[in-house]
PDB file of C-alpha atoms in Angstrom:
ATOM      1  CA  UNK T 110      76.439 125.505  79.390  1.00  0.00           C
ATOM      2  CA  UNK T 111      78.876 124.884  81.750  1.00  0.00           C
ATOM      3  CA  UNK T 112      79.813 120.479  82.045  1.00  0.00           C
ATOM      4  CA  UNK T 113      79.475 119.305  85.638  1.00  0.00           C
ATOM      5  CA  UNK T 114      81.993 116.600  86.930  1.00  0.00           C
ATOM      6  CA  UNK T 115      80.393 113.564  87.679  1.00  0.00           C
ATOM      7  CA  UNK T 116      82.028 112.859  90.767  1.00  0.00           C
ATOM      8  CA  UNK T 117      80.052 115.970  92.398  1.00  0.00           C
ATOM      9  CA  UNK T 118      76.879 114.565  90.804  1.00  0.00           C
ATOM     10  CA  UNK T 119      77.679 111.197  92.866  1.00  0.00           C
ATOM     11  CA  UNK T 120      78.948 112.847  95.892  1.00  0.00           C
ATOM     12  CA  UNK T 121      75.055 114.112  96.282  1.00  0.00           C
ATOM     13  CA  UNK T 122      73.603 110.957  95.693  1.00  0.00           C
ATOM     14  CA  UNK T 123      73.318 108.875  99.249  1.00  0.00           C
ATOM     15  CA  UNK T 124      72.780 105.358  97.443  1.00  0.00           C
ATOM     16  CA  UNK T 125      76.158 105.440  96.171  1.00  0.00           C
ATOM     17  CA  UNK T 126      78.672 103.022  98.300  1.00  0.00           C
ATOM     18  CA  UNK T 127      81.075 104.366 100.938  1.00  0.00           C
ATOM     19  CA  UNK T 128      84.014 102.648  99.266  1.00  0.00           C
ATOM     20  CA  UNK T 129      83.812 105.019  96.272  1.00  0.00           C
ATOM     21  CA  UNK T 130      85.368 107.656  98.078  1.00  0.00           C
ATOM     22  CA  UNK T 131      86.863 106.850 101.427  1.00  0.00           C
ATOM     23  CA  UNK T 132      90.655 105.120 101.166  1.00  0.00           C
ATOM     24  CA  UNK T 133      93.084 103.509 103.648  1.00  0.00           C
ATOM     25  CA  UNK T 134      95.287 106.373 104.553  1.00  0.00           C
ATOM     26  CA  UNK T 135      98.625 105.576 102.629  1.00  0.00           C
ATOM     27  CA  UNK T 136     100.766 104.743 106.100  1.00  0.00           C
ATOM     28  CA  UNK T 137      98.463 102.130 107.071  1.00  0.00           C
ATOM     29  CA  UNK T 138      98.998 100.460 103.579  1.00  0.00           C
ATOM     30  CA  UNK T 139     102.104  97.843 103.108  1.00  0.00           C
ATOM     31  CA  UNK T 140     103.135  98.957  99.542  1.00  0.00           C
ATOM     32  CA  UNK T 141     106.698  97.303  99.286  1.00  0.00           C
ATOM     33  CA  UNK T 142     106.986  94.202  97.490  1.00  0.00           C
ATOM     34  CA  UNK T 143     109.685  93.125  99.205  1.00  0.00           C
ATOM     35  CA  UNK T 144     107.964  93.695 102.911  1.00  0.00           C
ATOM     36  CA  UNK T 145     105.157  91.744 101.566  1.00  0.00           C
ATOM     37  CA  UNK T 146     107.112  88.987 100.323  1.00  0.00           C
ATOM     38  CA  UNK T 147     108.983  89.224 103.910  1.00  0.00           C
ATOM     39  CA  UNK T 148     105.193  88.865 105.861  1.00  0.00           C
ATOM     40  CA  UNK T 149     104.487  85.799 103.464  1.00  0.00           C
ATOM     41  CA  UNK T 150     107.764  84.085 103.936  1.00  0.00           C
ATOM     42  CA  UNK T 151     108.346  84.474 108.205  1.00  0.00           C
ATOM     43  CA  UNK T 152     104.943  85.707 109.306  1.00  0.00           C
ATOM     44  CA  UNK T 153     102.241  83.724 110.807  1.00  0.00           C
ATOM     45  CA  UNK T 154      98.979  82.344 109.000  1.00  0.00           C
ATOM     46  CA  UNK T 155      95.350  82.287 109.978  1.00  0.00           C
ATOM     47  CA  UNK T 156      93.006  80.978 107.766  1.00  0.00           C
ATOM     48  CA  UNK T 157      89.352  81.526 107.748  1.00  0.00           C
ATOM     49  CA  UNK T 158      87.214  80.130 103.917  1.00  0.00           C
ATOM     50  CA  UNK T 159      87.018  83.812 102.663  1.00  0.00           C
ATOM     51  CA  UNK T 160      90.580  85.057 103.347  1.00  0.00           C
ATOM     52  CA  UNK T 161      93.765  83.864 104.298  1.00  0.00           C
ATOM     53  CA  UNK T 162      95.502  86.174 106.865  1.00  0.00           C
ATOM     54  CA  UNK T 163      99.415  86.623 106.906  1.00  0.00           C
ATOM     55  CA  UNK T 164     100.931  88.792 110.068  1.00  0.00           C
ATOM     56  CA  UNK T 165     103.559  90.050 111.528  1.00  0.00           C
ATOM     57  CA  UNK T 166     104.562  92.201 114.252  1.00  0.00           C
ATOM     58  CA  UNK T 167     105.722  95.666 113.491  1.00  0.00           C
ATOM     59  CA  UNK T 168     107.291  98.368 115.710  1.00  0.00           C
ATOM     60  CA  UNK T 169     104.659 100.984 114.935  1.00  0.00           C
ATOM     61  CA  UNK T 170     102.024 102.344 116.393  1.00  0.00           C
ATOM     62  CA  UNK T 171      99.560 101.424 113.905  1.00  0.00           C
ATOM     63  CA  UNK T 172      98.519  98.253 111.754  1.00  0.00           C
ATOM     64  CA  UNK T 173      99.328  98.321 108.100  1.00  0.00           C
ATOM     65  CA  UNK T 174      97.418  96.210 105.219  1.00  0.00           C
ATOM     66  CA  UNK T 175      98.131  95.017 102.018  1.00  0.00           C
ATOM     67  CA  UNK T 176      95.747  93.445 100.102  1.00  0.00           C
ATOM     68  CA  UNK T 177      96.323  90.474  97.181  1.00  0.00           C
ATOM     69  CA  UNK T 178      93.335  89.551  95.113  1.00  0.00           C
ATOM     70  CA  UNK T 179      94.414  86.957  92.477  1.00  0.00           C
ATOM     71  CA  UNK T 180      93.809  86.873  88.829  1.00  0.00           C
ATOM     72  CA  UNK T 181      92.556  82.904  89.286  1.00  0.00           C
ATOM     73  CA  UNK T 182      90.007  84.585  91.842  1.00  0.00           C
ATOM     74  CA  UNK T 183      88.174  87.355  89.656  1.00  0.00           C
ATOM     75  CA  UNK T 184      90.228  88.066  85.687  1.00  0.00           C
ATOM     76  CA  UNK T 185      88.539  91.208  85.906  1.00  0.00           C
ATOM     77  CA  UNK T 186      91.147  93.959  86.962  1.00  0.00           C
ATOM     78  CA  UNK T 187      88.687  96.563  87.404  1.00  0.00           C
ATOM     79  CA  UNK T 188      86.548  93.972  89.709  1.00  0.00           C
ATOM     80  CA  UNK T 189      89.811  93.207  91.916  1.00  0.00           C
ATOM     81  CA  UNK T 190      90.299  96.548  92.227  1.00  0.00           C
ATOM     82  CA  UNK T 191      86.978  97.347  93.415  1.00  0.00           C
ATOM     83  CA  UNK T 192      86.590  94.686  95.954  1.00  0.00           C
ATOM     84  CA  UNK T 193      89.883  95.683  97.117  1.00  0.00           C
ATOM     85  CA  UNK T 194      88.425  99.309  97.850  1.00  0.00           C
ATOM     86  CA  UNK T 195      85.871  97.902  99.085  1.00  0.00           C
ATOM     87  CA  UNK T 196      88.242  95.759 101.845  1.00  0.00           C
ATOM     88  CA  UNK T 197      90.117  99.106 101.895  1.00  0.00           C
ATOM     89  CA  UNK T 198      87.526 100.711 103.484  1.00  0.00           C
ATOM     90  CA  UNK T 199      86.404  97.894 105.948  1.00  0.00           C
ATOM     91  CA  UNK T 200      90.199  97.885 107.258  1.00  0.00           C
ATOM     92  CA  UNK T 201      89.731 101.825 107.749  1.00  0.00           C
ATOM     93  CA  UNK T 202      86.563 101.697 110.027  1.00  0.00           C
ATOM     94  CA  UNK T 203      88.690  98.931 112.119  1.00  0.00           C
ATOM     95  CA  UNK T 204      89.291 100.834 115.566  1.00  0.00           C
ATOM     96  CA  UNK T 205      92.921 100.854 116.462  1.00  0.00           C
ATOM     97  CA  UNK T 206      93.315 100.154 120.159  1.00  0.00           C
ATOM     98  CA  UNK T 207      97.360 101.427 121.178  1.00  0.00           C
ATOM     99  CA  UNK T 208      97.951  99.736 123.355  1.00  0.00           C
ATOM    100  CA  UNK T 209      97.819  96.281 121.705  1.00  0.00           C
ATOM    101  CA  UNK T 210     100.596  95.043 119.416  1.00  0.00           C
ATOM    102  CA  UNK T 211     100.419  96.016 116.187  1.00  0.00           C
ATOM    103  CA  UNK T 212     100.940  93.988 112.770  1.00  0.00           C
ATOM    104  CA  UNK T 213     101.428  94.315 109.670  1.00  0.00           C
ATOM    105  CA  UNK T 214      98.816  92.239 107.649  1.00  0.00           C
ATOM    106  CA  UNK T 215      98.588  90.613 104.128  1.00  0.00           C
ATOM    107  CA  UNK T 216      94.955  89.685 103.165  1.00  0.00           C
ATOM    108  CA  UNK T 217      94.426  87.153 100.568  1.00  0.00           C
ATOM    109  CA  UNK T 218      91.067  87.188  99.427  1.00  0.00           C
ATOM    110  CA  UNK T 219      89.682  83.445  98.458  1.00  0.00           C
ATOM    111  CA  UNK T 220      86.885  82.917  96.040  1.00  0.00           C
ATOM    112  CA  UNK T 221      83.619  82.415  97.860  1.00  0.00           C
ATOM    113  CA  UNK T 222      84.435  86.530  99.333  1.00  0.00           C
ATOM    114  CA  UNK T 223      83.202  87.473  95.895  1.00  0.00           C
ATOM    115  CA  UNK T 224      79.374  86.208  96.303  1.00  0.00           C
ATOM    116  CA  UNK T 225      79.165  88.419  99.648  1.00  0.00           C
ATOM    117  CA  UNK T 226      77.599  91.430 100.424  1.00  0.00           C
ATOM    118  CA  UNK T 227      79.601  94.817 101.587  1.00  0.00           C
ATOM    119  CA  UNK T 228      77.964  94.104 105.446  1.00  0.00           C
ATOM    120  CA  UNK T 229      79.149  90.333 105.266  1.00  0.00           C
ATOM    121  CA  UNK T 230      82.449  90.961 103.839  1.00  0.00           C
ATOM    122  CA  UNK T 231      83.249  93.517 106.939  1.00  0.00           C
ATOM    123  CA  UNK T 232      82.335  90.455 109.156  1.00  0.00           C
ATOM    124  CA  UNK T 233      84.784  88.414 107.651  1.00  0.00           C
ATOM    125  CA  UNK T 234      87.068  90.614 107.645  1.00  0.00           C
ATOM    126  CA  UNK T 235      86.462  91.679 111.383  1.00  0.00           C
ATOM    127  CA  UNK T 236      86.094  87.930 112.242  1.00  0.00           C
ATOM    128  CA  UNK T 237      89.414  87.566 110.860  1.00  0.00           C
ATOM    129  CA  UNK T 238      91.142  89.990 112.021  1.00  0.00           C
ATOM    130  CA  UNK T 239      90.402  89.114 116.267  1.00  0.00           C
ATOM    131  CA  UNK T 240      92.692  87.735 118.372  1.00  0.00           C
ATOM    132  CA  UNK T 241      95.937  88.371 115.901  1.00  0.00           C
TER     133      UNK T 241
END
């Protein structure tokens, strides 16, 4: 009997959330420490109750994220990571107009993010995003 992989089991299934499978492409993601410690230091801040939002202008000619969930926010690792797939894929549906500047963007998540639903939290993060 031959073992199927779960994943193509899942795959099928159309109650199973988008984030599961659907990542920010890995240029549109600020991985460098020291870039994000660069955007937290000299960028600009806007704040909303669920996130803060730290920016900066880059030369490219597309956004790029990085997301920091803290452990005082959620001590679960494998919670952080999920809501930050889950924020992953909000940023990804974004539409990326080229003529307007682009940043690059460090989203802190706060606390009260955590009670919302996937619909809300892609209003917040849309909300928060406007008018960089």
């Amino acid at each position: 009997m031959a073992v199927k992989s779960w994943r193509a089991d899942v795959r099928k299934d159309e109650n199973v959330s988008p984030f599961l499978y659907h990542v920010l492409k890995r240029n549109k993601r600020l991985s460098s420490r020291d870039k994000i410690e660069e955007i937290v230091e000299k960028g600009r801040v806007k704040q909303s109750p669920f996130l803060i939002c730290r920016y900066q202008k880059n030369e490219l000619t597309h956004d790029r994220y990085a997301v920091v969930i803290s452990t005082k926010v959620q001590k679960s690792a494998v919670k952080r990571n999920v809501l930050r797939r889950q924020i992953f894929n909000c940023l990804r549906t974004l539409e990326n107009v080229p003529e307007s500047p682009h940043f690059d963007i460090v989203l802190f998540v706060r606390r009260p993010l955590l009670k919302e639903s996937f619909e809300s939290l892609k209003r917040q993060i849309t909300t928060s995003l406007e008018n960089l």
